[in-house]
Amino acid sequence: MRITADREVCCSAGQCALIAPDLFDQSDEDGSVVLLDAQPDTGRLDVLREVVSRCPSGAIRLEEDPGA
């Protein structure tokens, strides 16, 4: 699985960093998303799905491996 975060789309709500602070942070400059781990362990799938669903701007995307 792979996560992408589009800083241009991000509205700096910070939901990603609140839900998964080990995977996401916010820029000190403008508050936009900072992706800390683009390929986390598959055991984090439920948390990542929650992050994607709670991102108000749709800046966070999750690509799941169909064979997993």
PDB file of N, CA and C in Angstrom:
ATOM      1  N   MET A   1       0.852  -1.174   0.000  1.00  0.00           N
ATOM      2  CA  MET A   1       0.000   0.000   0.000  1.00  0.00           C
ATOM      3  C   MET A   1       0.888   1.225   0.000  1.00  0.00           C
ATOM      4  N   ARG A   2       0.323   2.305  -0.506  1.00  0.00           N
ATOM      5  CA  ARG A   2       1.074   3.557  -0.610  1.00  0.00           C
ATOM      6  C   ARG A   2       0.131   4.719  -0.302  1.00  0.00           C
ATOM      7  N   ILE A   3       0.658   5.706   0.410  1.00  0.00           N
ATOM      8  CA  ILE A   3      -0.096   6.911   0.739  1.00  0.00           C
ATOM      9  C   ILE A   3       0.480   8.069  -0.059  1.00  0.00           C
ATOM     10  N   THR A   4      -0.393   8.924  -0.550  1.00  0.00           N
ATOM     11  CA  THR A   4       0.052  10.173  -1.146  1.00  0.00           C
ATOM     12  C   THR A   4      -0.677  11.320  -0.455  1.00  0.00           C
ATOM     13  N   ALA A   5      -0.002  12.453  -0.380  1.00  0.00           N
ATOM     14  CA  ALA A   5      -0.573  13.639   0.245  1.00  0.00           C
ATOM     15  C   ALA A   5      -0.285  14.837  -0.656  1.00  0.00           C
ATOM     16  N   ASP A   6      -1.329  15.462  -1.147  1.00  0.00           N
ATOM     17  CA  ASP A   6      -1.199  16.601  -2.052  1.00  0.00           C
ATOM     18  C   ASP A   6      -1.229  17.897  -1.244  1.00  0.00           C
ATOM     19  N   ARG A   7      -0.066  18.496  -1.064  1.00  0.00           N
ATOM     20  CA  ARG A   7       0.032  19.724  -0.268  1.00  0.00           C
ATOM     21  C   ARG A   7      -0.683  20.901  -0.914  1.00  0.00           C
ATOM     22  N   GLU A   8      -0.848  20.856  -2.225  1.00  0.00           N
ATOM     23  CA  GLU A   8      -1.552  21.931  -2.927  1.00  0.00           C
ATOM     24  C   GLU A   8      -3.057  21.890  -2.636  1.00  0.00           C
ATOM     25  N   VAL A   9      -3.583  20.719  -2.384  1.00  0.00           N
ATOM     26  CA  VAL A   9      -5.010  20.531  -2.123  1.00  0.00           C
ATOM     27  C   VAL A   9      -5.320  20.670  -0.626  1.00  0.00           C
ATOM     28  N   CYS A  10      -4.351  20.386   0.215  1.00  0.00           N
ATOM     29  CA  CYS A  10      -4.523  20.375   1.667  1.00  0.00           C
ATOM     30  C   CYS A  10      -5.075  21.714   2.176  1.00  0.00           C
ATOM     31  N   CYS A  11      -6.062  21.630   3.080  1.00  0.00           N
ATOM     32  CA  CYS A  11      -6.638  22.840   3.678  1.00  0.00           C
ATOM     33  C   CYS A  11      -6.146  23.051   5.112  1.00  0.00           C
ATOM     34  N   SER A  12      -5.157  22.271   5.523  1.00  0.00           N
ATOM     35  CA  SER A  12      -4.486  22.417   6.820  1.00  0.00           C
ATOM     36  C   SER A  12      -5.395  22.173   8.018  1.00  0.00           C
ATOM     37  N   ALA A  13      -6.365  21.272   7.876  1.00  0.00           N
ATOM     38  CA  ALA A  13      -7.263  20.957   8.989  1.00  0.00           C
ATOM     39  C   ALA A  13      -6.559  20.152  10.078  1.00  0.00           C
ATOM     40  N   GLY A  14      -5.554  19.362   9.705  1.00  0.00           N
ATOM     41  CA  GLY A  14      -4.761  18.630  10.672  1.00  0.00           C
ATOM     42  C   GLY A  14      -5.342  17.319  11.159  1.00  0.00           C
ATOM     43  N   GLN A  15      -6.423  16.850  10.565  1.00  0.00           N
ATOM     44  CA  GLN A  15      -7.021  15.587  10.985  1.00  0.00           C
ATOM     45  C   GLN A  15      -6.042  14.426  10.841  1.00  0.00           C
ATOM     46  N   CYS A  16      -5.265  14.436   9.781  1.00  0.00           N
ATOM     47  CA  CYS A  16      -4.301  13.358   9.539  1.00  0.00           C
ATOM     48  C   CYS A  16      -3.280  13.272  10.667  1.00  0.00           C
ATOM     49  N   ALA A  17      -2.752  14.402  11.080  1.00  0.00           N
ATOM     50  CA  ALA A  17      -1.746  14.437  12.139  1.00  0.00           C
ATOM     51  C   ALA A  17      -2.348  14.078  13.501  1.00  0.00           C
ATOM     52  N   LEU A  18      -3.606  14.376  13.709  1.00  0.00           N
ATOM     53  CA  LEU A  18      -4.263  14.013  14.963  1.00  0.00           C
ATOM     54  C   LEU A  18      -4.524  12.510  15.034  1.00  0.00           C
ATOM     55  N   ILE A  19      -4.944  11.922  13.929  1.00  0.00           N
ATOM     56  CA  ILE A  19      -5.291  10.499  13.899  1.00  0.00           C
ATOM     57  C   ILE A  19      -4.053   9.614  13.849  1.00  0.00           C
ATOM     58  N   ALA A  20      -3.061  10.003  13.071  1.00  0.00           N
ATOM     59  CA  ALA A  20      -1.857   9.176  12.884  1.00  0.00           C
ATOM     60  C   ALA A  20      -0.596  10.049  12.939  1.00  0.00           C
ATOM     61  N   PRO A  21      -0.232  10.522  14.127  1.00  0.00           N
ATOM     62  CA  PRO A  21       0.922  11.429  14.241  1.00  0.00           C
ATOM     63  C   PRO A  21       2.256  10.786  13.874  1.00  0.00           C
ATOM     64  N   ASP A  22       2.307   9.475  13.826  1.00  0.00           N
ATOM     65  CA  ASP A  22       3.535   8.808  13.418  1.00  0.00           C
ATOM     66  C   ASP A  22       3.674   8.746  11.898  1.00  0.00           C
ATOM     67  N   LEU A  23       2.586   9.040  11.183  1.00  0.00           N
ATOM     68  CA  LEU A  23       2.601   8.997   9.718  1.00  0.00           C
ATOM     69  C   LEU A  23       2.471  10.371   9.069  1.00  0.00           C
ATOM     70  N   PHE A  24       1.880  11.328   9.804  1.00  0.00           N
ATOM     71  CA  PHE A  24       1.625  12.653   9.250  1.00  0.00           C
ATOM     72  C   PHE A  24       2.022  13.739  10.246  1.00  0.00           C
ATOM     73  N   ASP A  25       2.426  14.870   9.701  1.00  0.00           N
ATOM     74  CA  ASP A  25       2.707  16.056  10.499  1.00  0.00           C
ATOM     75  C   ASP A  25       2.158  17.241   9.716  1.00  0.00           C
ATOM     76  N   GLN A  26       2.322  18.423  10.265  1.00  0.00           N
ATOM     77  CA  GLN A  26       1.912  19.643   9.579  1.00  0.00           C
ATOM     78  C   GLN A  26       3.100  20.580   9.468  1.00  0.00           C
ATOM     79  N   SER A  27       3.190  21.243   8.340  1.00  0.00           N
ATOM     80  CA  SER A  27       4.259  22.192   8.083  1.00  0.00           C
ATOM     81  C   SER A  27       4.180  23.363   9.061  1.00  0.00           C
ATOM     82  N   ASP A  28       5.326  23.765   9.590  1.00  0.00           N
ATOM     83  CA  ASP A  28       5.369  24.940  10.459  1.00  0.00           C
ATOM     84  C   ASP A  28       5.078  26.213   9.678  1.00  0.00           C
ATOM     85  N   GLU A  29       5.321  26.184   8.386  1.00  0.00           N
ATOM     86  CA  GLU A  29       5.143  27.382   7.551  1.00  0.00           C
ATOM     87  C   GLU A  29       3.681  27.689   7.263  1.00  0.00           C
ATOM     88  N   ASP A  30       2.926  26.670   6.820  1.00  0.00           N
ATOM     89  CA  ASP A  30       1.550  26.941   6.412  1.00  0.00           C
ATOM     90  C   ASP A  30       0.533  25.933   6.936  1.00  0.00           C
ATOM     91  N   GLY A  31       0.985  24.977   7.729  1.00  0.00           N
ATOM     92  CA  GLY A  31       0.079  24.001   8.310  1.00  0.00           C
ATOM     93  C   GLY A  31      -0.317  22.863   7.386  1.00  0.00           C
ATOM     94  N   SER A  32       0.211  22.861   6.172  1.00  0.00           N
ATOM     95  CA  SER A  32      -0.168  21.805   5.233  1.00  0.00           C
ATOM     96  C   SER A  32       0.449  20.475   5.627  1.00  0.00           C
ATOM     97  N   VAL A  33      -0.116  19.423   5.098  1.00  0.00           N
ATOM     98  CA  VAL A  33       0.277  18.061   5.442  1.00  0.00           C
ATOM     99  C   VAL A  33       1.738  17.777   5.089  1.00  0.00           C
ATOM    100  N   VAL A  34       2.390  17.042   5.985  1.00  0.00           N
ATOM    101  CA  VAL A  34       3.734  16.527   5.751  1.00  0.00           C
ATOM    102  C   VAL A  34       3.636  15.012   5.939  1.00  0.00           C
ATOM    103  N   LEU A  35       3.916  14.281   4.899  1.00  0.00           N
ATOM    104  CA  LEU A  35       3.858  12.826   4.938  1.00  0.00           C
ATOM    105  C   LEU A  35       5.171  12.286   5.490  1.00  0.00           C
ATOM    106  N   LEU A  36       5.098  11.523   6.573  1.00  0.00           N
ATOM    107  CA  LEU A  36       6.296  10.996   7.221  1.00  0.00           C
ATOM    108  C   LEU A  36       6.664   9.597   6.743  1.00  0.00           C
ATOM    109  N   ASP A  37       5.681   8.840   6.259  1.00  0.00           N
ATOM    110  CA  ASP A  37       5.931   7.470   5.801  1.00  0.00           C
ATOM    111  C   ASP A  37       4.948   7.137   4.691  1.00  0.00           C
ATOM    112  N   ALA A  38       5.425   7.090   3.462  1.00  0.00           N
ATOM    113  CA  ALA A  38       4.555   6.847   2.312  1.00  0.00           C
ATOM    114  C   ALA A  38       4.172   5.383   2.153  1.00  0.00           C
ATOM    115  N   GLN A  39       4.907   4.478   2.797  1.00  0.00           N
ATOM    116  CA  GLN A  39       4.616   3.053   2.679  1.00  0.00           C
ATOM    117  C   GLN A  39       4.628   2.390   4.055  1.00  0.00           C
ATOM    118  N   PRO A  40       3.622   2.700   4.872  1.00  0.00           N
ATOM    119  CA  PRO A  40       3.591   2.138   6.223  1.00  0.00           C
ATOM    120  C   PRO A  40       3.216   0.660   6.211  1.00  0.00           C
ATOM    121  N   ASP A  41       3.368   0.045   7.357  1.00  0.00           N
ATOM    122  CA  ASP A  41       3.014  -1.354   7.552  1.00  0.00           C
ATOM    123  C   ASP A  41       1.532  -1.565   7.244  1.00  0.00           C
ATOM    124  N   THR A  42       1.217  -2.693   6.648  1.00  0.00           N
ATOM    125  CA  THR A  42      -0.175  -2.981   6.280  1.00  0.00           C
ATOM    126  C   THR A  42      -1.076  -3.131   7.499  1.00  0.00           C
ATOM    127  N   GLY A  43      -0.503  -3.305   8.668  1.00  0.00           N
ATOM    128  CA  GLY A  43      -1.296  -3.376   9.889  1.00  0.00           C
ATOM    129  C   GLY A  43      -1.959  -2.049  10.239  1.00  0.00           C
ATOM    130  N   ARG A  44      -1.581  -0.992   9.558  1.00  0.00           N
ATOM    131  CA  ARG A  44      -2.139   0.349   9.809  1.00  0.00           C
ATOM    132  C   ARG A  44      -3.283   0.680   8.859  1.00  0.00           C
ATOM    133  N   LEU A  45      -3.746  -0.291   8.100  1.00  0.00           N
ATOM    134  CA  LEU A  45      -4.739  -0.038   7.059  1.00  0.00           C
ATOM    135  C   LEU A  45      -6.012   0.618   7.587  1.00  0.00           C
ATOM    136  N   ASP A  46      -6.546   0.144   8.704  1.00  0.00           N
ATOM    137  CA  ASP A  46      -7.775   0.741   9.248  1.00  0.00           C
ATOM    138  C   ASP A  46      -7.576   2.199   9.626  1.00  0.00           C
ATOM    139  N   VAL A  47      -6.442   2.514  10.234  1.00  0.00           N
ATOM    140  CA  VAL A  47      -6.140   3.894  10.607  1.00  0.00           C
ATOM    141  C   VAL A  47      -6.016   4.756   9.356  1.00  0.00           C
ATOM    142  N   LEU A  48      -5.351   4.238   8.340  1.00  0.00           N
ATOM    143  CA  LEU A  48      -5.175   5.005   7.108  1.00  0.00           C
ATOM    144  C   LEU A  48      -6.497   5.243   6.396  1.00  0.00           C
ATOM    145  N   ARG A  49      -7.359   4.270   6.412  1.00  0.00           N
ATOM    146  CA  ARG A  49      -8.698   4.472   5.815  1.00  0.00           C
ATOM    147  C   ARG A  49      -9.453   5.570   6.558  1.00  0.00           C
ATOM    148  N   GLU A  50      -9.298   5.613   7.876  1.00  0.00           N
ATOM    149  CA  GLU A  50      -9.936   6.671   8.660  1.00  0.00           C
ATOM    150  C   GLU A  50      -9.362   8.039   8.300  1.00  0.00           C
ATOM    151  N   VAL A  51      -8.046   8.123   8.161  1.00  0.00           N
ATOM    152  CA  VAL A  51      -7.403   9.377   7.776  1.00  0.00           C
ATOM    153  C   VAL A  51      -7.968   9.861   6.442  1.00  0.00           C
ATOM    154  N   VAL A  52      -8.034   8.979   5.469  1.00  0.00           N
ATOM    155  CA  VAL A  52      -8.544   9.341   4.143  1.00  0.00           C
ATOM    156  C   VAL A  52      -9.994   9.823   4.251  1.00  0.00           C
ATOM    157  N   SER A  53     -10.809   9.121   5.011  1.00  0.00           N
ATOM    158  CA  SER A  53     -12.226   9.481   5.106  1.00  0.00           C
ATOM    159  C   SER A  53     -12.450  10.797   5.846  1.00  0.00           C
ATOM    160  N   ARG A  54     -11.541  11.161   6.739  1.00  0.00           N
ATOM    161  CA  ARG A  54     -11.712  12.394   7.520  1.00  0.00           C
ATOM    162  C   ARG A  54     -11.004  13.610   6.935  1.00  0.00           C
ATOM    163  N   CYS A  55     -10.241  13.419   5.886  1.00  0.00           N
ATOM    164  CA  CYS A  55      -9.556  14.558   5.264  1.00  0.00           C
ATOM    165  C   CYS A  55     -10.582  15.421   4.528  1.00  0.00           C
ATOM    166  N   PRO A  56     -10.850  16.628   5.018  1.00  0.00           N
ATOM    167  CA  PRO A  56     -11.917  17.442   4.420  1.00  0.00           C
ATOM    168  C   PRO A  56     -11.637  17.907   2.990  1.00  0.00           C
ATOM    169  N   SER A  57     -10.371  17.975   2.613  1.00  0.00           N
ATOM    170  CA  SER A  57     -10.044  18.461   1.272  1.00  0.00           C
ATOM    171  C   SER A  57      -9.767  17.334   0.281  1.00  0.00           C
ATOM    172  N   GLY A  58      -9.669  16.099   0.773  1.00  0.00           N
ATOM    173  CA  GLY A  58      -9.355  14.978  -0.108  1.00  0.00           C
ATOM    174  C   GLY A  58      -7.902  14.944  -0.529  1.00  0.00           C
ATOM    175  N   ALA A  59      -7.039  15.558   0.257  1.00  0.00           N
ATOM    176  CA  ALA A  59      -5.616  15.628  -0.089  1.00  0.00           C
ATOM    177  C   ALA A  59      -4.876  14.317   0.156  1.00  0.00           C
ATOM    178  N   ILE A  60      -5.429  13.466   1.024  1.00  0.00           N
ATOM    179  CA  ILE A  60      -4.779  12.205   1.368  1.00  0.00           C
ATOM    180  C   ILE A  60      -5.417  11.087   0.553  1.00  0.00           C
ATOM    181  N   ARG A  61      -4.563  10.307  -0.097  1.00  0.00           N
ATOM    182  CA  ARG A  61      -5.050   9.171  -0.886  1.00  0.00           C
ATOM    183  C   ARG A  61      -4.302   7.915  -0.472  1.00  0.00           C
ATOM    184  N   LEU A  62      -5.008   6.808  -0.523  1.00  0.00           N
ATOM    185  CA  LEU A  62      -4.449   5.509  -0.175  1.00  0.00           C
ATOM    186  C   LEU A  62      -4.609   4.583  -1.354  1.00  0.00           C
ATOM    187  N   GLU A  63      -3.492   4.023  -1.797  1.00  0.00           N
ATOM    188  CA  GLU A  63      -3.503   3.035  -2.862  1.00  0.00           C
ATOM    189  C   GLU A  63      -3.243   1.687  -2.205  1.00  0.00           C
ATOM    190  N   GLU A  64      -4.251   0.832  -2.198  1.00  0.00           N
ATOM    191  CA  GLU A  64      -4.117  -0.474  -1.586  1.00  0.00           C
ATOM    192  C   GLU A  64      -3.660  -1.489  -2.625  1.00  0.00           C
ATOM    193  N   ASP A  65      -2.839  -2.429  -2.191  1.00  0.00           N
ATOM    194  CA  ASP A  65      -2.372  -3.506  -3.056  1.00  0.00           C
ATOM    195  C   ASP A  65      -3.514  -4.512  -3.197  1.00  0.00           C
ATOM    196  N   PRO A  66      -4.052  -4.705  -4.400  1.00  0.00           N
ATOM    197  CA  PRO A  66      -5.189  -5.612  -4.563  1.00  0.00           C
ATOM    198  C   PRO A  66      -4.864  -7.055  -4.204  1.00  0.00           C
ATOM    199  N   GLY A  67      -3.600  -7.434  -4.207  1.00  0.00           N
ATOM    200  CA  GLY A  67      -3.214  -8.785  -3.876  1.00  0.00           C
ATOM    201  C   GLY A  67      -2.994  -9.015  -2.393  1.00  0.00           C
ATOM    202  N   ALA A  68      -3.099  -7.961  -1.600  1.00  0.00           N
ATOM    203  CA  ALA A  68      -2.812  -8.079  -0.164  1.00  0.00           C
ATOM    204  C   ALA A  68      -4.026  -8.520   0.618  1.00  0.00           C
TER     205      ALA A  68
END
